Structure formats: structure tokens, C-alpha cells
Amino acid sequence: MTQPLELAPGVIVHSGRSREAVAETWLLLAAPDQRKALIEWEREGLTLLRCGGLFSAVRIPAAVVHAAAGTEDPRKLTAILREALDGPVFYDRSGLHFYALTPRSTARLWKVPESECLGPDFFLGVPATSVTAPDPRFRAWWVVPMDGPAALCFPAAVASFVQRGRSLIAAAQAKQVADA
């Protein structure tokens, strides 16, 4: 791991790789077997982590995310999700879902339709912190990478984003019916 840079007295900047390594170490605390998880991340780009201890994960259908963001363009989507959710989000192309990592307590109170919060007793396939772009070898990647340990999305921001997407989809469907 690279050492942080001190730009001025008391102003320390950590490199992207340093933040990634710390986030990786933190995520590994949710693995039943950390050594196996590291091997799976290296070989498959994905490993199973237990939700509900360190974090919960809100599963959001891609259609809802795309509607809320107003785009499917990957670059624009990354910028919009970074701004709107201010935390780590990954995409799993096999299920066509985005996952926003939130504090572990989120699952107890989550009641937002067309999304599900995975808490205790759920295992989730989480991509390696180094997989930050679509890669044909791997099924999932970080759209908004983790910025550090426990740097998670705010549940209210995720709920608002999902509700916006749901509203826009409902409005588009109503317009189609009216136009028919």
C-alpha cells in the first residue's frame, strides 16, 4: 500500500489505490473465509459477502436506476449515481440489478417498493474493489467504487432515487396508455 501524501502541514491525501486497499480490507471482514474471498475476487472478480454485519445492500432493478438517472450511458450514470447517492454502487449484469451499499441498520426500516434491502442472513456476490468497469470476464463491477471503509450510501438518498425512478416509469406507462 502506498503511503499518504502530505501536501501541507495537516493536509493528507491518500492515493486511489490506498483507499481501494483499505475498502477491500474492510469488505473482507464480511467474508466467511477471507482467504477464499481474496482468491475468488482474483479469479472470478466476485465473492460472497454477508450482509447485515458491516453493511446492507439495496437491490434496485436497472430500469428504475436508468429512469431515475435519465440515462443508460455508463459515464453519465456514474456521475449521476455518485452525486445522488454519495456512496458505493455496483452493477450485476446477470440479474440486471444495481446494488447500493448502505449502513447495516437500513434493512430493518426499508419499505421502498420495487427494491429490496438485503440485511442479516443474506449473502451477496460483491465485485472485487479493482473491478471498476465492465469486463467480459466478470459479471459485476463497481459503477461508483468505495471511497474507503464504511463510506456508504445514505438510505434516504437511495430511497429518494428509487422513488424518482418508479414515478418516472409510472408516468411513462400512463402516457403510453393515454396515447394508445
mmCIF file of C-alpha atoms in Angstrom:
data_model
loop_
_atom_site.group_PDB
_atom_site.id
_atom_site.type_symbol
_atom_site.label_atom_id
_atom_site.label_comp_id
_atom_site.label_asym_id
_atom_site.label_seq_id
_atom_site.Cartn_x
_atom_site.Cartn_y
_atom_site.Cartn_z
ATOM 1 C CA MET A 1 0.000 0.000 0.000
ATOM 2 C CA THR A 2 1.320 3.435 -0.856
ATOM 3 C CA GLN A 3 1.836 5.997 1.864
ATOM 4 C CA PRO A 4 -0.424 9.060 2.026
ATOM 5 C CA LEU A 5 0.989 12.318 0.724
ATOM 6 C CA GLU A 6 1.196 15.360 2.966
ATOM 7 C CA LEU A 7 0.510 18.372 0.767
ATOM 8 C CA ALA A 8 0.777 20.858 3.604
ATOM 9 C CA PRO A 9 1.002 20.506 7.371
ATOM 10 C CA GLY A 10 -2.112 18.600 8.426
ATOM 11 C CA VAL A 11 -3.383 18.080 4.831
ATOM 12 C CA ILE A 12 -3.006 14.423 3.947
ATOM 13 C CA VAL A 13 -4.136 12.899 0.663
ATOM 14 C CA HIS A 14 -4.464 9.158 0.181
ATOM 15 C CA SER A 15 -3.973 7.648 -3.274
ATOM 16 C CA GLY A 16 -6.834 5.894 -5.052
ATOM 17 C CA ARG A 17 -5.049 2.557 -4.676
ATOM 18 C CA SER A 18 -4.591 3.160 -0.954
ATOM 19 C CA ARG A 19 -8.316 3.892 -0.497
ATOM 20 C CA GLU A 20 -9.169 0.825 -2.603
ATOM 21 C CA ALA A 21 -6.937 -1.407 -0.456
ATOM 22 C CA VAL A 22 -8.480 -0.132 2.771
ATOM 23 C CA ALA A 23 -12.005 -0.586 1.374
ATOM 24 C CA GLU A 24 -11.078 -4.113 0.267
ATOM 25 C CA THR A 25 -9.779 -4.978 3.722
ATOM 26 C CA TRP A 26 -12.957 -3.615 5.301
ATOM 27 C CA LEU A 27 -15.233 -5.561 2.913
ATOM 28 C CA LEU A 28 -13.308 -8.751 3.623
ATOM 29 C CA LEU A 29 -14.485 -8.551 7.230
ATOM 30 C CA ALA A 30 -17.896 -9.629 5.868
ATOM 31 C CA ALA A 31 -16.463 -12.764 4.223
ATOM 32 C CA PRO A 32 -16.960 -16.130 5.904
ATOM 33 C CA ASP A 33 -13.459 -17.080 4.719
ATOM 34 C CA GLN A 34 -11.243 -14.099 3.883
ATOM 35 C CA ARG A 35 -8.550 -16.093 2.119
ATOM 36 C CA LYS A 36 -11.115 -17.823 -0.112
ATOM 37 C CA ALA A 37 -12.750 -14.442 -0.817
ATOM 38 C CA LEU A 38 -9.453 -12.959 -1.992
ATOM 39 C CA ILE A 39 -8.878 -15.924 -4.306
ATOM 40 C CA GLU A 40 -12.415 -15.655 -5.713
ATOM 41 C CA TRP A 41 -12.001 -11.915 -6.271
ATOM 42 C CA GLU A 42 -8.781 -12.566 -8.183
ATOM 43 C CA ARG A 43 -10.105 -15.461 -10.277
ATOM 44 C CA GLU A 44 -13.791 -14.604 -10.706
ATOM 45 C CA GLY A 45 -13.961 -10.909 -9.841
ATOM 46 C CA LEU A 46 -16.736 -11.701 -7.340
ATOM 47 C CA THR A 47 -17.112 -13.233 -3.896
ATOM 48 C CA LEU A 48 -19.966 -13.815 -1.466
ATOM 49 C CA LEU A 49 -20.107 -11.433 1.481
ATOM 50 C CA ARG A 50 -22.579 -11.489 4.362
ATOM 51 C CA CYS A 51 -24.929 -8.540 4.556
ATOM 52 C CA GLY A 52 -26.204 -7.169 7.846
ATOM 53 C CA GLY A 53 -22.949 -7.033 9.796
ATOM 54 C CA LEU A 54 -20.952 -4.228 8.234
ATOM 55 C CA PHE A 55 -23.418 -3.114 5.589
ATOM 56 C CA SER A 56 -26.784 -3.750 3.953
ATOM 57 C CA ALA A 57 -27.320 -3.616 0.212
ATOM 58 C CA VAL A 58 -30.315 -2.162 -1.582
ATOM 59 C CA ARG A 59 -31.080 -4.113 -4.755
ATOM 60 C CA ILE A 60 -32.572 -1.862 -7.438
ATOM 61 C CA PRO A 61 -33.719 -3.002 -10.900
ATOM 62 C CA ALA A 62 -31.661 -1.453 -13.693
ATOM 63 C CA ALA A 63 -34.809 0.002 -15.310
ATOM 64 C CA VAL A 64 -35.532 2.005 -12.143
ATOM 65 C CA VAL A 65 -31.953 3.308 -11.947
ATOM 66 C CA HIS A 66 -31.901 4.247 -15.626
ATOM 67 C CA ALA A 67 -35.258 6.041 -15.321
ATOM 68 C CA ALA A 68 -34.176 7.989 -12.225
ATOM 69 C CA ALA A 69 -30.844 8.910 -13.823
ATOM 70 C CA GLY A 70 -32.397 9.741 -17.184
ATOM 71 C CA THR A 71 -29.660 7.829 -18.976
ATOM 72 C CA GLU A 72 -28.107 4.443 -19.628
ATOM 73 C CA ASP A 73 -24.787 5.974 -20.686
ATOM 74 C CA PRO A 74 -22.169 4.461 -18.332
ATOM 75 C CA ARG A 75 -20.113 7.647 -17.836
ATOM 76 C CA LYS A 76 -23.134 9.824 -17.185
ATOM 77 C CA LEU A 77 -24.640 7.153 -14.946
ATOM 78 C CA THR A 78 -21.513 7.021 -12.800
ATOM 79 C CA ALA A 79 -21.530 10.785 -12.321
ATOM 80 C CA ILE A 80 -25.254 10.877 -11.518
ATOM 81 C CA LEU A 81 -25.093 7.973 -9.056
ATOM 82 C CA ARG A 82 -22.004 9.441 -7.370
ATOM 83 C CA GLU A 83 -23.813 12.758 -6.902
ATOM 84 C CA ALA A 84 -27.236 11.362 -5.949
ATOM 85 C CA LEU A 85 -26.210 8.510 -3.658
ATOM 86 C CA ASP A 86 -22.785 9.654 -2.429
ATOM 87 C CA GLY A 87 -21.629 6.104 -1.802
ATOM 88 C CA PRO A 88 -20.646 2.777 -3.362
ATOM 89 C CA VAL A 89 -22.829 1.206 -6.047
ATOM 90 C CA PHE A 90 -22.158 -1.833 -8.189
ATOM 91 C CA TYR A 91 -23.976 -3.428 -11.097
ATOM 92 C CA ASP A 92 -24.567 -7.138 -11.658
ATOM 93 C CA ARG A 93 -25.381 -7.799 -15.293
ATOM 94 C CA SER A 94 -26.588 -11.354 -14.628
ATOM 95 C CA GLY A 95 -29.608 -10.096 -12.687
ATOM 96 C CA LEU A 96 -29.812 -6.624 -14.230
ATOM 97 C CA HIS A 97 -29.659 -5.003 -10.794
ATOM 98 C CA PHE A 98 -27.704 -2.236 -9.157
ATOM 99 C CA TYR A 99 -26.693 -2.581 -5.510
ATOM 100 C CA ALA A 100 -26.205 0.435 -3.273
ATOM 101 C CA LEU A 101 -24.268 -0.355 -0.104
ATOM 102 C CA THR A 102 -25.887 1.262 2.929
ATOM 103 C CA PRO A 103 -25.451 1.080 6.714
ATOM 104 C CA ARG A 104 -26.360 -2.258 8.231
ATOM 105 C CA SER A 105 -29.414 -0.837 10.023
ATOM 106 C CA THR A 106 -31.079 0.064 6.701
ATOM 107 C CA ALA A 107 -32.656 -3.376 6.261
ATOM 108 C CA ARG A 108 -34.782 -3.029 9.415
ATOM 109 C CA LEU A 109 -36.673 0.001 8.124
ATOM 110 C CA TRP A 110 -36.600 -0.388 4.330
ATOM 111 C CA LYS A 111 -40.066 -0.296 2.750
ATOM 112 C CA VAL A 112 -39.484 1.114 -0.734
ATOM 113 C CA PRO A 113 -41.407 -0.804 -3.417
ATOM 114 C CA GLU A 114 -39.546 -2.244 -6.415
ATOM 115 C CA SER A 115 -36.367 -2.511 -4.391
ATOM 116 C CA GLU A 116 -35.173 -4.809 -1.640
ATOM 117 C CA CYS A 117 -32.744 -4.227 1.170
ATOM 118 C CA LEU A 118 -30.547 -7.232 1.893
ATOM 119 C CA GLY A 119 -29.667 -7.426 5.564
ATOM 120 C CA PRO A 120 -28.894 -10.202 8.034
ATOM 121 C CA ASP A 121 -28.956 -13.744 6.637
ATOM 122 C CA PHE A 122 -28.307 -12.587 3.064
ATOM 123 C CA PHE A 123 -25.133 -13.309 1.161
ATOM 124 C CA LEU A 124 -24.360 -11.102 -1.818
ATOM 125 C CA GLY A 125 -21.913 -11.533 -4.689
ATOM 126 C CA VAL A 126 -19.742 -8.418 -4.393
ATOM 127 C CA PRO A 127 -17.178 -7.483 -7.046
ATOM 128 C CA ALA A 128 -13.508 -7.011 -6.255
ATOM 129 C CA THR A 129 -12.705 -3.396 -5.473
ATOM 130 C CA SER A 130 -10.398 -3.354 -8.500
ATOM 131 C CA VAL A 131 -13.229 -4.142 -10.958
ATOM 132 C CA THR A 132 -14.454 -0.640 -11.760
ATOM 133 C CA ALA A 133 -15.544 -1.045 -15.371
ATOM 134 C CA PRO A 134 -17.380 -3.660 -17.432
ATOM 135 C CA ASP A 135 -15.111 -6.621 -18.066
ATOM 136 C CA PRO A 136 -16.284 -9.617 -20.139
ATOM 137 C CA ARG A 137 -14.569 -11.945 -17.652
ATOM 138 C CA PHE A 138 -16.721 -10.755 -14.755
ATOM 139 C CA ARG A 139 -20.458 -10.370 -14.246
ATOM 140 C CA ALA A 140 -20.345 -7.398 -11.832
ATOM 141 C CA TRP A 141 -18.379 -4.173 -11.419
ATOM 142 C CA TRP A 142 -18.342 -1.043 -9.296
ATOM 143 C CA VAL A 143 -20.161 1.825 -11.002
ATOM 144 C CA VAL A 144 -19.274 4.047 -8.044
ATOM 145 C CA PRO A 145 -16.325 2.471 -6.208
ATOM 146 C CA MET A 146 -15.983 2.556 -2.452
ATOM 147 C CA ASP A 147 -14.134 5.638 -1.265
ATOM 148 C CA GLY A 148 -12.970 3.954 1.923
ATOM 149 C CA PRO A 149 -14.119 1.739 4.767
ATOM 150 C CA ALA A 150 -17.690 2.313 5.927
ATOM 151 C CA ALA A 151 -18.176 5.096 3.341
ATOM 152 C CA LEU A 152 -21.727 4.046 2.445
ATOM 153 C CA CYS A 153 -24.787 5.475 0.693
ATOM 154 C CA PHE A 154 -27.305 7.380 2.778
ATOM 155 C CA PRO A 155 -30.533 5.319 2.934
ATOM 156 C CA ALA A 156 -32.752 8.397 2.443
ATOM 157 C CA ALA A 157 -30.870 9.299 -0.744
ATOM 158 C CA VAL A 158 -31.257 5.750 -2.083
ATOM 159 C CA ALA A 159 -34.978 5.727 -1.208
ATOM 160 C CA SER A 160 -35.497 9.093 -2.922
ATOM 161 C CA PHE A 161 -33.627 7.925 -6.023
ATOM 162 C CA VAL A 162 -35.675 4.711 -6.264
ATOM 163 C CA GLN A 163 -38.939 6.600 -5.762
ATOM 164 C CA ARG A 164 -37.955 9.053 -8.509
ATOM 165 C CA GLY A 165 -37.281 6.186 -10.924
ATOM 166 C CA ARG A 166 -40.571 4.487 -10.028
ATOM 167 C CA SER A 167 -42.501 7.752 -10.551
ATOM 168 C CA LEU A 168 -40.903 8.372 -13.944
ATOM 169 C CA ILE A 169 -41.649 4.818 -15.098
ATOM 170 C CA ALA A 170 -45.262 5.108 -13.918
ATOM 171 C CA ALA A 171 -45.656 8.450 -15.729
ATOM 172 C CA ALA A 172 -44.221 6.992 -18.958
ATOM 173 C CA GLN A 173 -46.559 3.991 -18.722
ATOM 174 C CA ALA A 174 -49.578 6.253 -18.103
ATOM 175 C CA LYS A 175 -48.638 8.340 -21.136
ATOM 176 C CA GLN A 176 -48.398 5.208 -23.301
ATOM 177 C CA VAL A 177 -51.878 4.136 -22.195
ATOM 178 C CA ALA A 178 -53.278 7.622 -22.830
ATOM 179 C CA ASP A 179 -51.655 7.757 -26.284
ATOM 180 C CA ALA A 180 -52.956 4.308 -27.274
#
